[in-house]
Short mmCIF file of C-alpha atoms in Angstrom, two decimals:
data_model
loop_
_atom_site.label_atom_id
_atom_site.label_comp_id
_atom_site.label_asym_id
_atom_site.label_seq_id
_atom_site.Cartn_x
_atom_site.Cartn_y
_atom_site.Cartn_z
CA MET V 22 -14.91 22.75 5.91
CA LYS V 23 -14.17 19.08 6.49
CA ARG V 24 -10.68 18.18 7.65
CA ILE V 25 -8.73 14.93 7.26
CA PHE V 26 -5.56 13.56 8.85
CA ILE V 27 -3.49 11.43 6.47
CA SER V 28 -0.63 9.33 7.86
CA ALA V 29 2.15 8.69 5.33
CA ASP V 30 4.96 6.98 7.21
CA HIS V 31 6.48 5.14 4.25
CA GLY V 32 7.76 6.08 0.81
CA MET V 33 5.06 3.98 -0.85
CA ALA V 34 2.47 6.04 1.02
CA ILE V 35 4.13 9.27 -0.11
CA ILE V 36 3.69 8.15 -3.72
CA TYR V 37 0.13 6.93 -3.08
CA PHE V 38 -1.06 10.26 -1.74
CA LEU V 39 1.28 12.91 -3.12
CA GLN V 40 2.03 11.65 -6.63
CA SER V 41 -1.52 10.72 -7.56
CA ASP V 42 -4.92 12.37 -7.89
CA VAL V 43 -5.98 11.46 -4.35
CA ILE V 44 -4.99 14.66 -2.57
CA PRO V 45 -5.74 17.06 -5.48
CA THR V 46 -9.25 15.59 -5.80
CA LEU V 47 -9.89 15.97 -2.08
CA LEU V 48 -8.57 19.53 -2.08
CA ASN V 49 -10.72 20.44 -5.07
CA ALA V 50 -13.72 19.14 -3.12
CA GLY V 51 -12.96 21.65 -0.37
CA ILE V 52 -11.37 19.20 2.07
CA GLU V 53 -8.55 20.47 4.26
CA ILE V 54 -5.74 17.92 4.65
CA ILE V 55 -3.13 17.58 7.36
CA LEU V 56 -0.52 15.11 6.13
CA LEU V 57 1.56 13.56 8.89
CA THR V 58 4.93 12.07 8.00
CA ASP V 59 8.47 11.65 9.30
CA ASP V 60 9.42 14.84 11.16
CA GLU V 61 12.82 14.97 9.45
CA ILE V 62 11.34 15.36 5.96
CA VAL V 63 8.35 17.62 6.58
CA ALA V 64 10.09 20.71 5.19
CA GLN V 65 11.70 18.71 2.39
CA LEU V 66 8.38 17.27 1.25
CA ALA V 67 6.76 20.66 1.14
CA SER V 68 9.48 21.96 -1.18
CA SER V 69 10.27 18.81 -3.21
CA ARG V 70 10.36 19.51 -6.93
CA SER V 71 9.56 15.92 -7.85
CA ILE V 72 6.47 15.76 -5.66
CA PRO V 73 3.89 18.16 -7.11
CA VAL V 74 2.35 19.47 -3.92
CA GLY V 75 4.05 22.80 -3.42
CA ARG V 76 1.21 24.71 -5.06
CA PHE V 77 -1.19 23.23 -2.52
CA THR V 78 0.65 24.22 0.65
CA GLN V 79 -1.23 27.49 0.92
CA HIS V 80 -4.53 26.01 -0.22
CA GLY V 81 -5.65 23.32 2.15
CA LEU V 82 -2.61 21.06 2.60
CA THR V 83 -0.57 21.25 5.79
CA PHE V 84 2.37 19.06 6.78
CA GLU V 85 2.93 17.92 10.36
CA GLY V 86 5.40 15.52 11.97
CA LEU V 87 4.24 12.00 12.76
CA ARG V 88 6.49 11.82 15.86
CA LEU V 89 7.80 8.40 14.93
CA LYS V 90 10.73 8.59 17.36
CA GLN V 91 8.38 9.22 20.29
CA ALA V 92 6.05 6.45 19.11
CA SER V 93 9.00 4.06 18.82
CA HIS V 94 10.22 5.07 22.27
CA TYR V 95 6.82 4.26 23.74
CA ALA V 96 6.76 0.90 21.96
CA ASN V 97 10.22 0.04 23.28
CA THR V 98 9.83 1.24 26.87
CA PHE V 99 6.22 0.69 27.97
CA GLN V 100 5.62 -3.04 28.45
CA PRO V 101 7.76 -3.63 25.36
CA ARG V 102 7.60 -7.44 25.43
CA LEU V 103 3.83 -7.47 25.51
CA GLN V 104 3.58 -4.84 22.77
CA TRP V 105 6.04 -6.84 20.66
CA LEU V 106 4.07 -10.03 21.22
CA LEU V 107 0.81 -8.37 20.18
CA ALA V 108 2.46 -7.05 17.01
CA TYR V 109 3.85 -10.51 16.25
CA LEU V 110 0.49 -12.20 16.74
CA ARG V 111 -1.13 -9.52 14.61
CA ARG V 112 1.37 -10.23 11.83
CA VAL V 113 0.92 -14.02 11.75
CA GLY V 114 -2.55 -14.59 13.16
CA GLY V 115 -4.68 -14.20 10.06
CA SER V 116 -7.42 -16.70 9.38
CA ARG V 117 -6.54 -19.97 7.65
CA ARG V 118 -9.35 -19.21 5.21
CA ILE V 119 -6.70 -17.43 3.09
CA ASN V 120 -3.23 -18.45 1.91
CA THR V 121 -1.00 -18.19 5.00
CA GLU V 122 2.36 -19.04 3.38
CA ALA V 123 3.84 -15.55 3.86
CA MET V 124 2.73 -15.44 7.49
CA ASP V 125 4.12 -18.92 8.09
CA SER V 126 7.54 -17.85 6.84
CA HIS V 127 7.61 -15.03 9.39
CA ILE V 128 6.83 -17.49 12.17
CA TRP V 129 9.97 -19.46 11.31
CA GLU V 130 11.97 -16.27 10.84
CA VAL V 131 11.26 -15.30 14.45
CA TRP V 132 12.17 -18.83 15.58
CA ALA V 133 15.51 -18.76 13.75
CA GLU V 134 16.63 -15.32 14.86
CA ASN V 135 16.07 -15.72 18.60
CA SER V 136 17.57 -17.73 21.45
CA TRP V 137 16.31 -20.96 22.97
CA LYS V 138 15.24 -19.01 26.03
CA PHE V 139 13.05 -16.85 23.81
CA ARG V 140 11.72 -19.87 21.94
CA LEU V 141 10.66 -21.64 25.11
CA GLY V 142 9.32 -18.56 26.87
CA ILE V 143 7.65 -16.72 24.00
CA TRP V 144 7.57 -18.60 20.70
CA ILE V 145 6.13 -21.93 21.84
CA PRO V 146 3.38 -20.40 24.07
CA SER V 147 2.49 -17.98 21.29
CA ALA V 148 2.09 -20.91 18.89
CA LEU V 149 -1.00 -21.91 20.87
CA MET V 150 -2.38 -18.38 20.53
CA ILE V 151 -1.73 -18.48 16.77
CA LEU V 152 -3.83 -21.65 16.52
CA LEU V 153 -6.71 -19.81 18.15
CA LEU V 154 -6.26 -16.75 15.93
CA ARG V 155 -6.06 -18.82 12.75
CA ASN V 156 -9.29 -20.67 13.55
CA PHE V 157 -11.61 -18.27 15.41
CA SER V 158 -12.76 -14.79 14.50
CA TRP V 159 -13.58 -14.00 18.14
CA ALA V 160 -9.89 -14.50 18.99
CA ARG V 161 -8.78 -12.10 16.25
CA LYS V 162 -11.30 -9.48 17.36
CA LEU V 163 -10.20 -9.91 20.98
CA LEU V 164 -6.59 -9.28 19.93
CA VAL V 165 -7.60 -5.97 18.38
CA ARG V 166 -9.40 -4.94 21.56
CA ILE V 167 -6.43 -5.88 23.77
CA GLN V 168 -4.15 -3.64 21.70
CA ASN V 169 -6.35 -0.61 22.25
CA ARG V 170 -5.07 -0.21 25.81
CA PHE V 171 -1.67 0.82 24.44
CA ILE V 172 -1.98 4.53 23.73
CA PRO V 173 0.77 6.87 24.93
CA ASP V 174 -0.45 8.91 27.89
CA PRO V 175 -0.50 11.85 27.80
CA GLY V 176 -1.71 11.40 24.24
CA LEU V 177 1.11 11.52 21.71
CA TYR V 178 -1.18 13.22 19.22
CA ALA V 179 -3.66 14.86 21.59
CA ASP V 180 -2.49 18.38 20.74
CA LEU V 181 -2.86 17.75 17.01
CA PHE V 182 -6.35 16.34 17.45
CA ASP V 183 -7.30 19.29 19.66
CA LYS V 184 -5.80 21.82 17.26
CA TYR V 185 -7.24 20.53 13.99
CA GLN V 186 -10.37 18.63 15.09
CA PRO V 187 -10.22 16.18 12.13
CA ASP V 188 -13.38 14.62 10.74
CA MET V 189 -11.50 11.51 9.59
CA VAL V 190 -8.11 9.83 9.95
CA ILE V 191 -6.59 7.88 7.07
CA ALA V 192 -3.46 5.74 7.31
CA SER V 193 -1.44 3.67 4.87
CA THR V 194 -1.93 0.59 7.06
CA PRO V 195 -4.65 -0.44 9.54
CA GLY V 196 -2.18 -0.05 12.39
CA TRP V 197 0.49 -2.49 11.21
CA ARG V 198 3.20 0.11 11.74
CA MET V 199 3.65 3.01 14.17
CA ASP V 200 0.46 4.50 12.74
CA ARG V 201 -1.33 2.25 15.20
CA TYR V 202 -1.10 4.89 17.94
CA LEU V 203 -2.63 7.59 15.74
CA LEU V 204 -5.44 5.25 14.72
CA ARG V 205 -6.09 4.17 18.30
CA GLU V 206 -6.31 7.81 19.32
CA SER V 207 -8.85 8.47 16.57
CA ALA V 208 -10.92 5.44 17.59
CA LYS V 209 -10.80 6.52 21.23
CA ARG V 210 -12.18 9.91 20.21
CA GLY V 211 -14.90 8.37 18.03
CA ILE V 212 -13.46 9.82 14.82
CA PRO V 213 -14.05 7.70 11.68
CA ASN V 214 -10.89 6.18 10.29
CA MET V 215 -9.77 4.37 7.18
CA THR V 216 -6.81 2.48 5.78
CA VAL V 217 -5.56 2.45 2.22
CA ILE V 218 -3.63 -0.60 1.04
CA VAL V 219 -0.43 0.67 -0.60
CA GLY V 220 1.44 -2.62 -1.14
CA TRP V 221 0.68 -5.59 -3.37
CA ASP V 222 1.26 -8.17 -0.62
CA ASN V 223 0.10 -6.10 2.37
CA SER V 224 -3.28 -7.78 2.81
CA SER V 225 -1.73 -11.26 2.80
CA SER V 226 1.57 -10.69 4.63
CA TYR V 227 0.29 -8.42 7.42
CA ASN V 228 -3.09 -9.34 8.68
CA ILE V 229 -4.93 -8.38 11.85
CA SER V 230 -5.45 -4.65 12.41
CA GLY V 231 -3.45 -2.81 15.04
CA ALA V 232 -6.40 -0.59 15.94
CA ASP V 233 -10.15 -0.35 15.47
CA VAL V 234 -10.29 0.70 11.82
CA GLN V 235 -13.67 0.97 10.12
CA TYR V 236 -13.04 1.41 6.39
CA ALA V 237 -10.51 0.22 3.82
CA THR V 238 -9.81 0.78 0.16
CA CYS V 239 -7.73 -1.75 -1.73
CA TRP V 240 -6.50 -2.70 -5.20
CA SER V 241 -8.70 -5.60 -6.24
CA GLN V 242 -11.26 -8.25 -5.36
CA LEU V 243 -8.28 -10.47 -4.53
CA GLN V 244 -7.12 -8.08 -1.82
CA LYS V 245 -10.66 -7.50 -0.60
CA ASP V 246 -11.10 -11.25 -0.10
CA GLU V 247 -7.85 -11.34 1.89
CA LEU V 248 -9.13 -8.55 4.14
CA VAL V 249 -12.61 -10.01 4.55
CA TYR V 250 -11.67 -13.68 4.98
CA GLY V 251 -8.23 -13.21 6.51
CA SER V 252 -8.95 -10.55 9.11
CA ASP V 253 -12.73 -10.23 9.38
CA TRP V 254 -13.36 -6.94 7.60
CA ASN V 255 -16.97 -6.01 6.93
CA PRO V 256 -17.20 -6.40 3.12
CA GLU V 257 -19.54 -3.41 2.92
CA ASN V 258 -16.75 -1.22 4.29
CA VAL V 259 -14.03 -2.40 1.89
CA ASN V 260 -13.77 -0.47 -1.36
CA ILE V 261 -12.00 -1.67 -4.51
CA GLY V 262 -10.37 1.45 -5.91
CA GLY V 263 -7.26 0.20 -7.67
CA ILE V 264 -3.80 1.59 -6.86
CA PRO V 265 -3.43 5.37 -7.32
CA SER V 266 0.37 5.09 -7.36
CA TYR V 267 0.21 3.50 -10.81
CA ASP V 268 -1.97 6.11 -12.51
CA GLY V 269 1.18 7.92 -13.56
CA TYR V 270 2.42 4.77 -15.27
CA PHE V 271 -0.71 4.53 -17.38
CA ARG V 272 -0.45 8.21 -18.28
CA LYS V 273 3.27 7.85 -19.03
CA GLN V 274 3.77 11.02 -17.02
CA TRP V 275 7.10 9.88 -15.57
CA LEU V 276 8.53 8.51 -18.78
CA MET V 277 11.84 10.10 -19.81
CA PRO V 278 12.85 10.20 -23.51
CA ARG V 279 14.62 6.94 -24.37
CA ASP V 280 17.87 8.57 -25.55
CA GLU V 281 17.97 10.69 -22.40
CA TYR V 282 17.50 7.67 -20.19
CA PHE V 283 20.17 5.66 -21.97
CA LYS V 284 22.64 8.55 -21.68
CA LEU V 285 21.87 8.83 -17.95
CA HIS V 286 23.26 5.33 -17.34
CA ASN V 287 25.78 5.18 -20.18
CA LEU V 288 23.73 2.51 -21.92
CA ASP V 289 24.36 1.41 -25.49
CA PRO V 290 21.28 2.23 -27.62
CA ASN V 291 22.23 -0.59 -30.02
CA ARG V 292 22.09 -3.30 -27.36
CA LYS V 293 19.01 -4.94 -25.86
CA LEU V 294 18.37 -3.85 -22.28
CA ILE V 295 17.87 -6.39 -19.51
CA SER V 296 17.08 -4.90 -16.12
CA TYR V 297 17.27 -6.57 -12.73
CA ALA V 298 15.27 -5.23 -9.77
CA SER V 299 16.67 -6.54 -6.49
CA SER V 300 14.10 -7.98 -4.11
CA PHE V 301 13.67 -10.17 -1.03
CA VAL V 302 17.17 -9.40 0.19
CA HIS V 303 16.03 -9.96 3.77
CA PHE V 304 15.50 -13.65 3.08
CA ALA V 305 18.23 -14.52 0.61
CA PRO V 306 21.08 -13.00 -1.38
CA ASN V 307 20.22 -11.61 -4.80
CA TYR V 308 23.82 -11.94 -5.90
CA PRO V 309 23.49 -15.33 -7.67
CA ASN V 310 20.72 -13.91 -9.89
CA ILE V 311 22.75 -10.80 -10.63
CA GLU V 312 26.00 -12.63 -11.30
CA ALA V 313 24.28 -15.06 -13.67
CA LEU V 314 22.83 -12.13 -15.64
CA ALA V 315 26.17 -10.32 -15.72
CA LYS V 316 27.86 -13.41 -17.18
CA LEU V 317 25.11 -13.91 -19.74
CA VAL V 318 25.21 -10.36 -21.13
CA SER V 319 29.01 -10.48 -21.24
CA SER V 320 29.12 -13.72 -23.24
CA ASP V 321 27.70 -15.01 -26.50
CA SER V 322 24.90 -16.93 -24.74
CA LEU V 323 22.04 -14.59 -25.59
CA ALA V 324 20.09 -14.30 -28.81
CA GLU V 325 20.85 -10.59 -29.12
CA PRO V 326 23.75 -8.38 -27.95
CA SER V 327 22.54 -7.17 -24.56
CA GLN V 328 23.42 -5.10 -21.51
CA LEU V 329 22.38 -5.31 -17.86
CA LEU V 330 21.05 -2.56 -15.62
CA ILE V 331 20.90 -3.53 -11.94
CA ARG V 332 18.57 -1.65 -9.59
CA LEU V 333 19.67 -2.09 -6.00
CA HIS V 334 17.11 -2.54 -3.23
CA PRO V 335 16.56 0.10 -0.51
CA SER V 336 17.74 -2.48 2.05
CA HIS V 337 21.14 -2.56 0.34
CA PHE V 338 21.73 0.85 1.92
CA GLN V 339 20.95 -0.11 5.50
CA ASP V 340 23.84 0.11 7.96
CA LYS V 341 22.76 -3.04 9.76
CA PRO V 342 23.06 -5.87 9.13
CA LYS V 343 26.30 -5.46 7.20
CA ILE V 344 25.46 -8.31 4.84
CA PHE V 345 23.23 -6.04 2.73
CA ALA V 346 25.97 -3.45 2.29
CA GLU V 347 28.43 -6.24 1.52
CA GLU V 348 26.19 -7.51 -1.26
CA ARG V 349 25.89 -3.97 -2.59
CA ALA V 350 29.69 -3.76 -2.77
CA ARG V 351 29.86 -7.08 -4.63
CA VAL V 352 27.35 -5.79 -7.17
CA PHE V 353 29.44 -2.68 -7.80
CA ASP V 354 32.45 -4.95 -8.26
CA LEU V 355 30.53 -6.83 -10.97
CA GLU V 356 29.98 -3.53 -12.74
CA LYS V 357 33.75 -3.04 -12.84
CA LYS V 358 34.49 -6.64 -13.83
CA TYR V 359 32.07 -7.21 -16.70
CA PRO V 360 31.41 -5.11 -19.78
CA HIS V 361 27.86 -3.93 -20.41
CA VAL V 362 26.90 -4.06 -16.71
CA HIS V 363 25.52 -0.93 -15.04
CA VAL V 364 24.16 -0.20 -11.56
CA VAL V 365 21.45 2.24 -10.54
CA GLN V 366 20.48 2.92 -6.95
CA PRO V 367 17.14 4.26 -5.69
CA VAL V 368 17.02 7.88 -4.55
CA ALA V 369 16.92 8.61 -0.83
CA LEU V 370 14.30 11.01 0.46
CA GLY V 371 15.66 11.01 4.01
CA GLY V 372 14.51 10.37 7.55
CA SER V 373 13.07 6.96 8.33
CA LEU V 374 11.78 6.71 4.75
CA GLY V 375 15.37 6.18 3.56
CA TYR V 376 15.45 4.96 -0.03
CA TYR V 377 11.69 4.44 -0.18
CA GLY V 378 10.97 8.09 -0.81
CA GLY V 379 9.40 7.87 -4.24
CA GLU V 380 11.72 10.52 -5.60
CA ASP V 381 12.67 8.46 -8.66
CA MET V 382 9.44 7.41 -10.31
CA ASP V 383 10.84 8.68 -13.64
CA GLU V 384 13.79 6.32 -13.21
CA LYS V 385 11.60 3.31 -12.40
CA SER V 386 9.07 3.95 -15.11
CA SER V 387 11.72 4.54 -17.78
CA MET V 388 13.65 1.43 -16.76
CA MET V 389 10.58 -0.78 -17.10
CA ALA V 390 9.37 0.85 -20.31
CA TYR V 391 12.69 0.71 -22.16
CA SER V 392 13.84 -2.69 -20.96
CA ASP V 393 13.44 -5.59 -23.31
CA VAL V 394 13.13 -7.88 -20.28
CA VAL V 395 12.83 -7.12 -16.54
CA VAL V 396 14.13 -9.74 -14.09
CA THR V 397 13.41 -9.74 -10.36
CA VAL V 398 12.50 -12.33 -7.72
CA TYR V 399 8.77 -11.98 -6.93
CA SER V 400 8.79 -8.25 -6.37
CA THR V 401 5.86 -5.86 -6.76
CA MET V 402 7.87 -4.72 -9.78
CA LEU V 403 6.25 -7.67 -11.56
CA VAL V 404 2.92 -5.85 -11.44
CA GLU V 405 4.51 -2.53 -12.36
CA THR V 406 6.41 -4.12 -15.25
CA ALA V 407 3.21 -5.73 -16.54
CA VAL V 408 1.63 -2.26 -16.58
CA HIS V 409 4.44 -1.25 -18.96
CA ASP V 410 3.76 -4.39 -21.05
CA THR V 411 7.38 -5.49 -20.73
CA PRO V 412 8.32 -9.20 -20.54
CA MET V 413 9.36 -10.32 -17.07
CA ILE V 414 11.11 -13.18 -15.35
CA ALA V 415 11.12 -14.20 -11.68
CA ALA V 416 14.65 -15.52 -11.07
CA THR V 417 15.15 -17.79 -8.05
CA ILE V 418 18.79 -18.88 -8.20
CA ASP V 419 19.80 -19.70 -4.64
CA THR V 420 22.99 -19.47 -2.63
CA PRO V 421 23.42 -22.75 -0.70
CA GLY V 422 22.64 -21.95 2.92
CA GLY V 423 21.32 -18.50 2.12
CA TRP V 424 23.09 -15.75 4.06
CA ASN V 425 25.05 -18.28 6.14
CA LYS V 426 25.09 -15.95 9.13
CA PRO V 427 24.33 -16.88 12.77
CA LYS V 428 20.81 -15.90 13.80
CA LYS V 429 20.06 -14.56 10.31
CA PHE V 430 17.06 -16.29 8.88
CA SER V 431 17.41 -17.43 5.28
CA LEU V 432 14.75 -18.83 3.03
CA SER V 433 15.24 -20.42 -0.35
CA LEU V 434 13.93 -18.20 -3.13
CA LYS V 435 12.39 -21.31 -4.64
CA GLU V 436 10.34 -21.88 -1.49
CA ILE V 437 8.54 -18.54 -1.60
CA GLY V 438 6.77 -19.38 -4.85
CA ASP V 439 3.62 -20.35 -2.96
CA TRP V 440 3.24 -17.03 -1.16
CA PRO V 441 -0.11 -15.53 -2.19
CA THR V 442 1.06 -12.87 -4.63
CA HIS V 443 3.84 -15.06 -6.00
CA LYS V 444 1.47 -17.95 -6.62
CA ARG V 445 -0.92 -15.64 -8.43
CA PHE V 446 1.89 -14.48 -10.72
CA ARG V 447 2.85 -18.06 -11.54
CA ASP V 448 -0.77 -19.17 -12.01
CA ALA V 449 -1.42 -16.21 -14.30
CA LYS V 450 1.52 -17.25 -16.53
CA ALA V 451 2.23 -13.55 -16.98
CA GLY V 452 5.97 -14.20 -16.98
CA ARG V 453 8.48 -16.98 -16.58
CA VAL V 454 10.21 -18.44 -13.51
CA ALA V 455 13.91 -19.35 -13.80
CA GLU V 456 15.41 -21.56 -11.08
CA ASN V 457 18.89 -21.86 -12.60
CA GLU V 458 21.15 -20.17 -15.13
CA ASN V 459 20.07 -22.38 -18.03
CA GLU V 460 16.39 -21.62 -17.47
CA LEU V 461 17.23 -17.94 -17.12
CA ARG V 462 19.14 -17.95 -20.42
CA ASP V 463 16.32 -19.73 -22.26
CA ALA V 464 13.64 -17.39 -20.92
CA LEU V 465 15.71 -14.33 -21.82
CA ASN V 466 16.31 -15.59 -25.34
CA MET V 467 12.63 -16.31 -25.84
CA TYR V 468 11.65 -12.75 -24.90
CA LEU V 469 14.58 -11.14 -26.74
CA LYS V 470 13.35 -12.80 -29.92
CA ASP V 471 9.70 -11.86 -29.37
CA LYS V 472 8.49 -9.33 -26.79
CA THR V 473 4.85 -10.16 -27.52
CA VAL V 474 5.12 -13.58 -25.87
CA ASP V 475 2.79 -13.65 -22.81
CA ALA V 476 1.40 -10.19 -23.65
CA LYS V 477 -2.21 -11.36 -23.31
CA GLU V 478 -1.43 -12.94 -19.93
CA ARG V 479 0.30 -9.76 -18.75
CA ARG V 480 -2.81 -7.71 -19.53
CA LYS V 481 -5.07 -10.16 -17.73
CA PHE V 482 -2.67 -10.21 -14.77
CA ILE V 483 -2.88 -6.46 -14.19
CA GLU V 484 -6.65 -6.47 -14.64
CA ASN V 485 -6.92 -9.06 -11.87
CA GLU V 486 -4.36 -7.46 -9.56
CA ILE V 487 -5.11 -3.73 -9.82
CA THR V 488 -8.62 -3.60 -11.35
CA VAL V 489 -8.47 0.03 -12.50
CA THR V 490 -6.33 0.41 -15.62
CA ASP V 491 -7.54 3.73 -17.03
CA ALA V 492 -5.49 6.02 -14.74
CA SER V 493 -8.56 6.94 -12.70
CA SER V 494 -7.70 5.11 -9.47
CA GLY V 495 -6.66 8.26 -7.60
CA LYS V 496 -9.95 10.00 -8.37
CA ARG V 497 -11.98 6.88 -7.57
CA THR V 498 -10.21 6.48 -4.24
CA ALA V 499 -10.72 10.12 -3.33
CA GLU V 500 -14.40 9.85 -4.25
CA TYR V 501 -14.74 6.88 -1.91
CA ILE V 502 -13.14 8.90 0.88
CA LEU V 503 -15.61 11.70 0.23
CA SER V 504 -18.52 9.26 0.33
CA VAL V 505 -17.41 7.95 3.71
CA LEU V 506 -17.06 11.51 4.99
CA LYS V 507 -20.59 12.24 3.81
CA LYS V 508 -21.89 9.09 5.50
CA ALA V 509 -20.15 10.00 8.76
CA ASN V 510 -21.63 13.51 8.57
CA ARG V 511 -25.17 12.06 8.30
CA LYS V 512 -24.54 9.90 11.35
CA ASP V 513 -23.36 12.95 13.33
CA ARG V 514 -26.68 14.64 12.61
#
């Protein structure tokens, strides 16, 4: 029996593997799976009612801890400055053959949030390295090799590798997160490994691999080009399999009955529903967007009587920095101040996954399906909303000065429109962009009068961005994994 390690250190990865056909298809093919995730939620995942894996726990699926605290301790105590620098260069050092706008923003974020001593000693010298990385593939490949020396010794995962003897290791990033130590261990042992791309912007915002990773499966030709041209992946080893996490959307498997959903949030079934999905809170406040919407639904400015449902971002529930919690409190105050304003918060799974646990896919799917318009910044929710064929608006109403906090980087929401995924949304004309309250009102009124506006562009947008639209992405991805396993088995012989 073949055996696979799967690293799922993020809520998006939990959804990708455990709420799709990926793992069931592998199990049905006789593959044994050891899923590694945050130690604090191992038992919870195995018993979670909303994640349909319980029936597999005795039939080929085992949960183990990913030892993230120990991995973080190693990163922060063993040559921490050098490890940080390598991670920074990895994040921003992608080839200039692709759109580098998202990477460039991170460069200035690091500049803004550190001291002059850091800027002179680290940032400026690293700028020279970034020039090399952006222009030469040999420099990017050298960076990957340099990182391989950083493996906790004695091996952090040595006992797991010795116990299970996996035939392959799969991670939800190519070593961009703490999964880098697991992937480096697999490479050191000569075990084939693979990454799956779980996020819309992952292949453009995070670039060079954090370990020697051989195979990848991604959403689209667009993402494949970012991997091949941005970070030197062998195109023969990059599969286009779509995004398994969205198969459930196409099947409508998470969709609650409309009346049940409206009762859940005390919504008025006779009013149009406008939803706002908070996004990009790390760079700028969402409050101006939210306040503008609250005022609009509470006035006579809209073409139809409407109500607002605000979905807070997982970062709104972080303890630090306090600014996110402060914005959360202001949003709840809006709910009290204005009629027809309601707030929903994502469900927390626990551990380091926090509010990214994927426990509320029924909430997300129902919100997008039953909304007359969904408003966000440039969130991945744009792709998800297009899957539901719901009109959407990217709102970019700024607060002057952004967060206005010392050493807290702020970036105008209007300035992120040229990031790769954001530019593709705008170029596709799959929705509207509103830079002020008047534009927001006009776009809302247009869609409230006719939901079919931009429908053709929405369909084309999802075809370009996720490729597989027949709910078969999970099976296709699993079949690719099986083909790689078969190839590796032939090589072993």
